[in-house]
Coordinates of C-alpha atoms and ligand atoms in Angstrom, one line a residue:
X1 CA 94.5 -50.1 -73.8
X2 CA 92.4 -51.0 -71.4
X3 CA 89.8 -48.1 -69.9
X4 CA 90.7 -47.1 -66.2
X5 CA 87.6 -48.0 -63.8
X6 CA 87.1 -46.2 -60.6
X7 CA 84.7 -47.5 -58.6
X8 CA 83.6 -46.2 -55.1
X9 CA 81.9 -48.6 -52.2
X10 CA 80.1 -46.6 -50.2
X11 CA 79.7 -49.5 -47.0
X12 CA 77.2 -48.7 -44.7
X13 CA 77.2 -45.1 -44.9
X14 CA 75.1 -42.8 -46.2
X15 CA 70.8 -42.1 -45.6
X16 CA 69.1 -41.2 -49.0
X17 CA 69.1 -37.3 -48.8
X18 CA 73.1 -37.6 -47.9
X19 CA 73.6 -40.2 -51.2
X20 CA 71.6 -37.4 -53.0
X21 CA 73.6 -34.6 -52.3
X22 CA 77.3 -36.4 -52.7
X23 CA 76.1 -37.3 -55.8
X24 CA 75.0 -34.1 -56.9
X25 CA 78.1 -32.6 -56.4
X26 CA 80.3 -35.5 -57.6
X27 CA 78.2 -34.9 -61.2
X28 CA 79.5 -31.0 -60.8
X29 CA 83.2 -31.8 -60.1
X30 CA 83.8 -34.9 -62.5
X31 CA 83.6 -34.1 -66.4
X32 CA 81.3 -36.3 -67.8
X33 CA 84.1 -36.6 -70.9
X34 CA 86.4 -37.8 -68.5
X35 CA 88.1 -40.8 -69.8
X36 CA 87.3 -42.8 -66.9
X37 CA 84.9 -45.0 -66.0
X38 CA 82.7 -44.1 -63.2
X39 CA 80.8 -46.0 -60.6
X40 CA 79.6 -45.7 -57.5
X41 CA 77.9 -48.6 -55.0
X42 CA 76.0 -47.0 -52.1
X43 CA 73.7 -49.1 -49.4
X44 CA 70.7 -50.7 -51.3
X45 CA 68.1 -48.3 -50.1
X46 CA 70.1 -45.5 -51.9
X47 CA 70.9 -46.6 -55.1
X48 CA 67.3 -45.2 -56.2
X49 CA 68.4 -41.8 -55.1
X50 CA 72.1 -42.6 -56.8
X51 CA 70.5 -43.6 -60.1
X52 CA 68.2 -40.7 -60.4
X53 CA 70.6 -38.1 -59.9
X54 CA 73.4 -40.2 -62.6
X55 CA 70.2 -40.5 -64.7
X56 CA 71.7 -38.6 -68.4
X57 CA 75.6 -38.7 -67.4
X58 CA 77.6 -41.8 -68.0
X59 CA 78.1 -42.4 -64.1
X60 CA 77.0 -45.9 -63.3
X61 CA 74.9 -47.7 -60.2
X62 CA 76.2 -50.7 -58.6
X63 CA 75.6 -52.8 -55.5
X64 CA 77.6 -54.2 -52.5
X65 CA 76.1 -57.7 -52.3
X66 CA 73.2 -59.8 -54.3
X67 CA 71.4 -63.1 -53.0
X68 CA 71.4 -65.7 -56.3
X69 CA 68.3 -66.8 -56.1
X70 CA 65.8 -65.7 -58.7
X71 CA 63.0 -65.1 -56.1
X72 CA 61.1 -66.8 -52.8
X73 CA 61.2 -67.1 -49.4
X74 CA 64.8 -65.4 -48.4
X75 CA 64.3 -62.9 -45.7
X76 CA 66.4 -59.9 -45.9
X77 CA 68.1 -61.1 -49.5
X78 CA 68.0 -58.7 -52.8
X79 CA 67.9 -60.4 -55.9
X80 CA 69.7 -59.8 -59.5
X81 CA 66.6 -58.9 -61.0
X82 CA 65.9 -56.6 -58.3
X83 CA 68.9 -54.8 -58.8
X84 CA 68.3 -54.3 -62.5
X85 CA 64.6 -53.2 -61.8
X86 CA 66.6 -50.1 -60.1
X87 CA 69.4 -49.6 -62.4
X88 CA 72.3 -51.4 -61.3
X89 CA 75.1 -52.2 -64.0
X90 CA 77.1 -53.3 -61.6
X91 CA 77.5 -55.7 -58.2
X92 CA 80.3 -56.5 -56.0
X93 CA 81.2 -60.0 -55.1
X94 CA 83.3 -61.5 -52.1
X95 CA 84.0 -58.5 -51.2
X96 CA 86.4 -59.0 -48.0
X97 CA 83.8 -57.8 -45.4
X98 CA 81.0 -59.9 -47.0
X99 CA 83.4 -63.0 -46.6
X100 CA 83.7 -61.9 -43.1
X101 CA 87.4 -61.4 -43.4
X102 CA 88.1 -57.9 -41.4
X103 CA 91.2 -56.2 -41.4
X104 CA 90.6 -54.5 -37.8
X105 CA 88.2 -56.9 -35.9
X106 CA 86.0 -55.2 -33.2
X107 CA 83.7 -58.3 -33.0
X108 CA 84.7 -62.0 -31.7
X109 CA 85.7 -63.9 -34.3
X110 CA 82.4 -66.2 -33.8
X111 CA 80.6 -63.7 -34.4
X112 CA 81.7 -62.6 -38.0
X113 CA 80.3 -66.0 -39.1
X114 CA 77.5 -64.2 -40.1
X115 CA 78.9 -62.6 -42.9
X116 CA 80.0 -66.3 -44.3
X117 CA 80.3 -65.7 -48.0
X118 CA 82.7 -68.8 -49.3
X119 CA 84.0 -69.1 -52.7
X120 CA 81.1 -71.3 -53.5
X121 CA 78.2 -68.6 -52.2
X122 CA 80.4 -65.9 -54.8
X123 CA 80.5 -68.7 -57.9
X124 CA 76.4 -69.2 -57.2
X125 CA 76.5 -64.9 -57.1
X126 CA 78.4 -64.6 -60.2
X127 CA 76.4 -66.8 -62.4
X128 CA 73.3 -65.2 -61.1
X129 CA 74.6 -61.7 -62.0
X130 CA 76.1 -62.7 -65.6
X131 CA 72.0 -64.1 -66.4
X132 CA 71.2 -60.9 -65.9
X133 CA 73.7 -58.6 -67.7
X134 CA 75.0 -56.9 -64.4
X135 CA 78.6 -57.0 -64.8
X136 CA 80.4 -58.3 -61.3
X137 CA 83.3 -56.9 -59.4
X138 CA 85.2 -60.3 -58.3
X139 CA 86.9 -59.2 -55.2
X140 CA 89.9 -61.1 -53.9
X141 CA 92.6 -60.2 -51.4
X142 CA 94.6 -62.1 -48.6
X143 CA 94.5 -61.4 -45.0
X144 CA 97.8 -60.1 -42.7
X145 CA 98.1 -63.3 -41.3
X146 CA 98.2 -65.1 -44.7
X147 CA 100.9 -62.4 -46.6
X148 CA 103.1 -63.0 -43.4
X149 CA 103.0 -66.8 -43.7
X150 CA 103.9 -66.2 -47.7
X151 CA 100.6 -67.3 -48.7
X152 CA 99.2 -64.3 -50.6
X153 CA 99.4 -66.1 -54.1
X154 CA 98.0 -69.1 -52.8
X155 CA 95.4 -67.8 -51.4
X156 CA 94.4 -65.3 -53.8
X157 CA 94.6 -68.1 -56.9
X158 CA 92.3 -70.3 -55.2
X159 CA 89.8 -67.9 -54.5
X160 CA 90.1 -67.2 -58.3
X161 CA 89.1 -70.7 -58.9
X162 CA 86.7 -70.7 -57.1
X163 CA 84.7 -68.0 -58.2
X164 CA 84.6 -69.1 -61.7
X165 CA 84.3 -73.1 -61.6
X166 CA 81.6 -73.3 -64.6
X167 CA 82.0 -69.6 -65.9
X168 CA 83.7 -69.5 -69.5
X169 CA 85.5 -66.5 -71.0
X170 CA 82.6 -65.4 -73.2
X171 CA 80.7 -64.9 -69.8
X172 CA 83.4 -62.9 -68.0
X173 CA 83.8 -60.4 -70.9
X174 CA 82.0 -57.4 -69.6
X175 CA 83.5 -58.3 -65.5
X176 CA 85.8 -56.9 -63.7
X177 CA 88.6 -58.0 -60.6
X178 CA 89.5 -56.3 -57.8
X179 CA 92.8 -56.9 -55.5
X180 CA 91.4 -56.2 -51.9
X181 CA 94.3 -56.9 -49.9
X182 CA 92.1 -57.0 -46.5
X183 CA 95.6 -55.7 -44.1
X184 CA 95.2 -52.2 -46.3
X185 CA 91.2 -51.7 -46.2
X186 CA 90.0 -48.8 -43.9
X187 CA 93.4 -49.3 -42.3
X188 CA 94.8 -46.2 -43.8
X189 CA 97.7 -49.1 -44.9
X190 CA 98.7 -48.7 -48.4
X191 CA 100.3 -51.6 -50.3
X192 CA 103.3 -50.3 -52.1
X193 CA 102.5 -49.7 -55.4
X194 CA 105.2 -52.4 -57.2
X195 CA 103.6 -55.5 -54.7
X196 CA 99.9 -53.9 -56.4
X197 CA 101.1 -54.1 -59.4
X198 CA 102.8 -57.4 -59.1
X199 CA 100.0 -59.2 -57.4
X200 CA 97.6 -57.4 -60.5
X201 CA 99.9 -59.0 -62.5
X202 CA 99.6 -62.6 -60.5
X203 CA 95.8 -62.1 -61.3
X204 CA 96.2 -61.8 -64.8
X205 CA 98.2 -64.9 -65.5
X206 CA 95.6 -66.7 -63.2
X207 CA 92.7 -65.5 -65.2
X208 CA 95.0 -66.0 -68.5
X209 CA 94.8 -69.9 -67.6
X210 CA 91.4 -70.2 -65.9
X211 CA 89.5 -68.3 -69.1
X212 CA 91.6 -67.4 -72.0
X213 CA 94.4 -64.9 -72.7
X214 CA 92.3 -62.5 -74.9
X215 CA 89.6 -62.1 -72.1
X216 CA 92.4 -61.6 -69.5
X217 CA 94.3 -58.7 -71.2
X218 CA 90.4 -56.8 -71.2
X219 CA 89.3 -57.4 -67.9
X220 CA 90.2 -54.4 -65.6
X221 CA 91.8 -55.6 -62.7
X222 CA 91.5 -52.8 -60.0
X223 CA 93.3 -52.0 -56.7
X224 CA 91.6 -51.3 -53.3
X225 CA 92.6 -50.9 -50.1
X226 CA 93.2 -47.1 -48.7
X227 CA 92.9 -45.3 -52.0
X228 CA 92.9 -41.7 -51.4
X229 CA 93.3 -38.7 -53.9
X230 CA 97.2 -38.2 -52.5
X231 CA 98.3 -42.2 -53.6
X232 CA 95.9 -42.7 -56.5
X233 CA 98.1 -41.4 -59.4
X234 CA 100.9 -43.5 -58.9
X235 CA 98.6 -46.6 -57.8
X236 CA 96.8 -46.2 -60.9
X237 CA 99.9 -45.5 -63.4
X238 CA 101.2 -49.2 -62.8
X239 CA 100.4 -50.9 -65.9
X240 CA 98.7 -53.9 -64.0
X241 CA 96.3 -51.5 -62.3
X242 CA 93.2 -50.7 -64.0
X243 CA 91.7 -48.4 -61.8
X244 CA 90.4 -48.6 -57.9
X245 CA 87.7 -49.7 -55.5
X246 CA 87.9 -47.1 -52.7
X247 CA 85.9 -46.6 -49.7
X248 CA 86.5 -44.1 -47.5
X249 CA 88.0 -41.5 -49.9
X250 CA 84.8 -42.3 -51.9
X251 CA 82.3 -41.0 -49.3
X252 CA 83.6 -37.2 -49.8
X253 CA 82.8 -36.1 -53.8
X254 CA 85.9 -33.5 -53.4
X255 CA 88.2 -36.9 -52.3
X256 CA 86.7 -39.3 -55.0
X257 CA 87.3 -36.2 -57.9
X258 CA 90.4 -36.2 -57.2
X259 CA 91.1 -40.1 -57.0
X260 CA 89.0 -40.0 -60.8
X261 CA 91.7 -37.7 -61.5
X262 CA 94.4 -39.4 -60.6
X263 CA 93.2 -42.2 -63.3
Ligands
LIG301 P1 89.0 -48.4 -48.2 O1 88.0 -49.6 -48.7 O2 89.3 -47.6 -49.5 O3 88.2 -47.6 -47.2 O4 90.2 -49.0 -47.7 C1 88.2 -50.2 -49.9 C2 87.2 -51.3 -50.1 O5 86.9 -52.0 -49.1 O6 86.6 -51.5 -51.2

């Protein structure tokens, strides 16, 4: 049986005193002898704030993005080692909005460029965040455009491929997966739970091929996109579904109590 994972992205939300006190009452609502696992990724400059107040309880620290370079002249990067130095365990990768790939655009397309993570940037990430024991969250997810053309599949097994060209299954033990499909992130669009599970599923057999079948069965392979405490019971009781990466719901402790619950 595989452990559920609840992870929550906190985006670009949040100054240190507000991280502070959502965390402090997320410690008070959530049992720390729940069965789940907990995480949370807020903005760099709070996950000092985050890690103190988890410090003692076995919620964990990640991060949203990582540079995968050891050190050097990279303005405005955060390195692996960095992120260890303040207590991250954890550090999401291609994460849909990193890739530049926004489910509501309010920018010209040009302009998203900027956020031009490729499958080749999240492979370099990976490797750099395996060297130093902070497990990744591999996220991968088709646009609106793509699952109307039939291309979801496609799509989502090359971005698979991608990210682990030279990663074995001995290295991928301790990561994790997440289905982002980008049409349902801060959309308030749910996919239904039976196309969740099935494209869970989809990543399983991908991951069963690209490392081995043993390593597969124990990654947790988490659903995100509009998670919210009143869909995240039946979400998370498909048996593809390890858990969730949720964004908005994760911003309010009451909210992301009750999506830990639902797991
Ligand atoms: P959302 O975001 O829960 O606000 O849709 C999920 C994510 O992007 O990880």
């Amino acid at each position: 049986m595989r452990k559920k994972l609840v992870v929550g992205n906190w985006k670009m939300n949040m100054t240190r005193a507000q991280a502070k006190a959502a965390v402090e009452s997320l410690v008070q609502l959530v049992d720390p002898k729940t069965e789940v696992e907990v995480a949370i990724c807020p903005p760099f400059l709070s996950i000092e704030s985050v890690v103190t107040v988890f410090s003692g309880t076995p919620f964990q620290v990640g991060a949203q993005d990582v540079f995968w370079m050891p050190s050097g002249a990279f303005t405005g990067c955060v390195s692996t080692s960095m992120l260890a130095d303040a207590g991250c365990e954890l550090c999401i990768v291609g994460h849909s909005e990193t890739r530049g790939r926004f489910g509501k655009l309010e920018v010209p397309a040009t302009t998203v460029a900027y956020f031009a993570e490729s499958d080749e940037t999240v492979n370099l990430k990976i490797k750099a965040l395996l060297a130093q024991s902070i497990r990744p969250i591999l996220c991968v997810g088709e646009t609106l455009e793509e699952r109307n053309e039939g291309r979801t599949d496609e799509v989502i097994a090359a971005q698979l491929k991608g990210a682990f060209v030279g990663i074995t299954a001995a290295d991928y033990k301790a990561g994790v997966v997440a289905y982002e499909p980008v049409w349902a992130i801060g959309t308030g669009k749910t996919c239904d739970n039976a196309e969740a599970n099935r494209v869970c599923g989809f990543i399983r057999e991908q991951l069963r091929a690209i490392l081995d079948a043993s390593t597969a069965d124990s990654i947790r392979i988490l659903y995100g996109g509009s998670v919210k405490p009143s869909n995240a019971k039946d979400l998370f009781a498909q048996p593809e579904i390890d858990g969730g990466l949720v964004g908005g719901a994760s911003l309010d402790p009451k909210d992301f109590s009750e999506v830990i619950q639902g797991a």
